[in-house]
Amino acid sequence: MKKFEPRPGFTVLAHNLALDPNATANRHLHSHGGGARAAYNWALAYITAVWWQRKAEQSYGIPEEQLTEWRSWSLPSLRKAFNEDKRTNPRFADWWEENSKEAYNTGLAGASAAFDNYTKSKSGKRKGRKMGIPRFKSKRKARLACRFTTGTIRIEPDGRHVTLPRIGTVRLHEDASHLRALVDAGHMRILSATARLDRGRWFVSLQVEEKHRLVKVARPDATVGIDLGIKTLAVLADSDGVLSEEPNPRHLDRGQKQLRRASRIVSRRQGPDRRTGHQASKRWEKADQARNKIHHRAANLREDTLHKMTTRLASEYGTIVVEDLNVAGMGRNRRLSRRVADAAFGEIRRQLTYKTRRRGTRLVVADRWFPSAKTCSRCGVVKTKLPLSMRVFECDNCGLVLDRDANAGHNLVALAARTTGTGVAGDLDPAKSESKPRGADHKTRTTRPRRKAGTGREGGTITSPRAGKETGDRQQATRTHLALR
């Protein structure tokens, strides 16, 4: 399928709008979301039935050429098979006409993409972690969503209502007159709409083709380095030498007392059991909704905080420098995982990426192994080790004493001046700095060696694990010099 390309001077954006549906619209939205889930599960059963059939036939010794033929999971094939089956299948025959065809197309498209991701991951064509076989969506846990690509999709002239196919006119939670004005002026065209239930509220995401408008930033020649952390969400150091901090609100930590109380109430109710097929009680569902409201509030507050911070930074500075953090690895630390997830480092970088692109500014991503905290921002000497417990950076060469986060921010600002202008991580000019021995600039070993090093190993003696700290750098340099002689 040919990829959609916007017109010259236009770009594809998405506007997320909250809905305030009445009882009728709410029922229609739930029905469309449930229809998409049912179509997805039908497609999984339709494809995997042949898989199990072929596996059984192979166990009987049937030759390969006589096995049951594979079923295609392309979207046109699934759509054709579903249209032939929905009129006679007792699961769909009584109610499939109540919803738009886009509801079932949404589920079939999701199933087709899931099988594509699985096969590409299994063959090594897909990057990232391995994908498993697609699984059925539970009625209780599945997120309801439906994507509309045809039919009447428009924002009403009053700016307070949106019209969707088969659902009708639904009231918006906020005024969208500015979007309606863009449509009337010919600067925006709605391509599709996706209605979804998220955090207990219905949203509609309008994918539009909008005329590109560059907004001039306040300080286009200024650069800011952002050092993210947990104690302080972000330490900002700009090219003028001004330091500032963004406090970490820790929304999830603030709600832990209420969350523990709500979780105890849920645990005392009769919940669902997949092994026995026992359904949850009404009291459990009510208690679970109360617990989810606490999570939803923390997520909404976090989203509001991050959007305000990233919008302010993207609107003020012409160049923003961030670090390429291993967020997934940091999340595996059992002592910090909850706070790392609450800080949402990956979301900050994602928002800065598209907000700087919209404004025509530059985002420089420092290499993951760039020693921003261990490098002296005055003389450029790199420390061998700097544990997280040391919050103050002390340079042994020039005597600089500075907070480690502020020192990292200054180094990130200096990094932007040494880039070639592409903004690609690691695309730097040769740095003129004197580094101390054994300073790793990249990961050299993925697994631990199983064989222990002996005393007669080539290359000299193995230093003590304590060697290489700030107090023993010069002793380490002497040992290395003697070992290489």
Phi, psi and omega in degrees: 000133182289135181285140180290135178238126181290163178292157178301132182087358179244159177220157181266122180231174177226135177245120183263119184238135177278145182250152171236073185285149172279186185296319181293312179296323179297321179294319178295320179296316177296323180294319179292319177296320177293325176295322177296319179295319180295320178294323177297313180295325177298317181295320178298316179294323181296321182278313185289340178299321178290325178300311181291326178296316179295322179295321178292319179295324177294326177292338177274356179086017179288133180296163186297321184288346180258003180288161177299137183292148177293153174255134181286141177251021173291153184299316178299322180293317179294321180295320179294316180293323180292321179295329177284333186265335189292335182281336181251341180290121181298344180285333184243343192300328187273342189221001186293336181284349182287337185249164176289153177297339180292334179295314180288327177295327177297314179294319180293322178294322177295320178293319178298317178294324180295317178291324176297315179297322181294313182291322178291324177292321180291326179273355179087008179277345182253131180281165179094190182291160181292138179261137179271179178295136179305141182246159180290149180268128179283144179294330183276328187256341185293143176274122183284131180202151178209132182250129180252125179243345179230169179093190183277112176230112182203158171264128184293158182302332180285348179076003182245006180219152176230143181250130180237151181298137177064344178267324179096203182272128182237138181284140176270149179287328179233163182286131179241036180295330180294327176287321177296324178295322177294322178295316180295327180278355181081014180266358181210141178225128182280127180263315181203169179221137179237116176264132182213152177261114184225125178057039177077010181223145177275135177235155171233127179254116182264115174273121189231158169256107189243143178295131185286127180233116178277129179254123182290131180281163185291320182230081185293337181266358183270153179233142178229136175255131185247117174253109183277148180203184182258314178298313172240127186301317181206134171254121186253126176233118182261175184291346177272002180085010181273130178254140176212164183230147171250111182294150178270111184290337178052062183296322181290322179295324180294332181264009182295324181295314177293324182292321178295319179295317179292325179292324177296321179294320180295319182294339180269000178261165181275100183271179180285152178227113182288333182289319182261350182078015181287133180276152180287149178281164178295325179292324177294317179298321179294317179292325179292323176294323177294322178291321180294329178298327178292316177296319180296321179296316179297319180294320179294318178294321178295316180297320179294319180296314183292321180294320179294320181291312182292325177294319179296318180292317181291335180273349185253319189253146177278336179224130179237132181243125178232168179262151175270086185277146174273078186294322180296320177292322178294328179289345178276355175280114187294340179276337186240356190300317182293320180286327175295318178293324180291328179285332176058061179297319181296324179292325178298315180293321180298316180292321178295329181296309184279335179286325175289327178293322180294327183266000178073020178262182188247137174242117180257126180254113180291148178299148183300332182258015175288120185281072184291324182276333184269354181264135177287125182285353179261309185252345176088005179285137182259128176285150178287312181226144175211089183296159182295337181290339179271105184269354180241129179270127177236117181274128178280347184268309183249355177081016179292132176237116187206151174301138187295326179290320176294321177297320178294322178297318177296322179293326177292323176296317179293333179295324181297329180286343182258005178276160181276358179104353181277336181077014180273141181299130177083358180274078189237159171280159179301127182274137178259084180217149181265117182256149177277162184295156175062028175270106184287132176252359175199165180284126185255349182213130181268330180231161179284139178291138179277336180267130179280140181286134179269178183283338183264018182290146183291142177107006178098180183283154177274129183287164179291151177300336180280345181291146178104358177281176187300324184281345184238022182296319183290323176296321178296319179299322179293317179298317179296321180295318180291325181290331182272351182283000000 
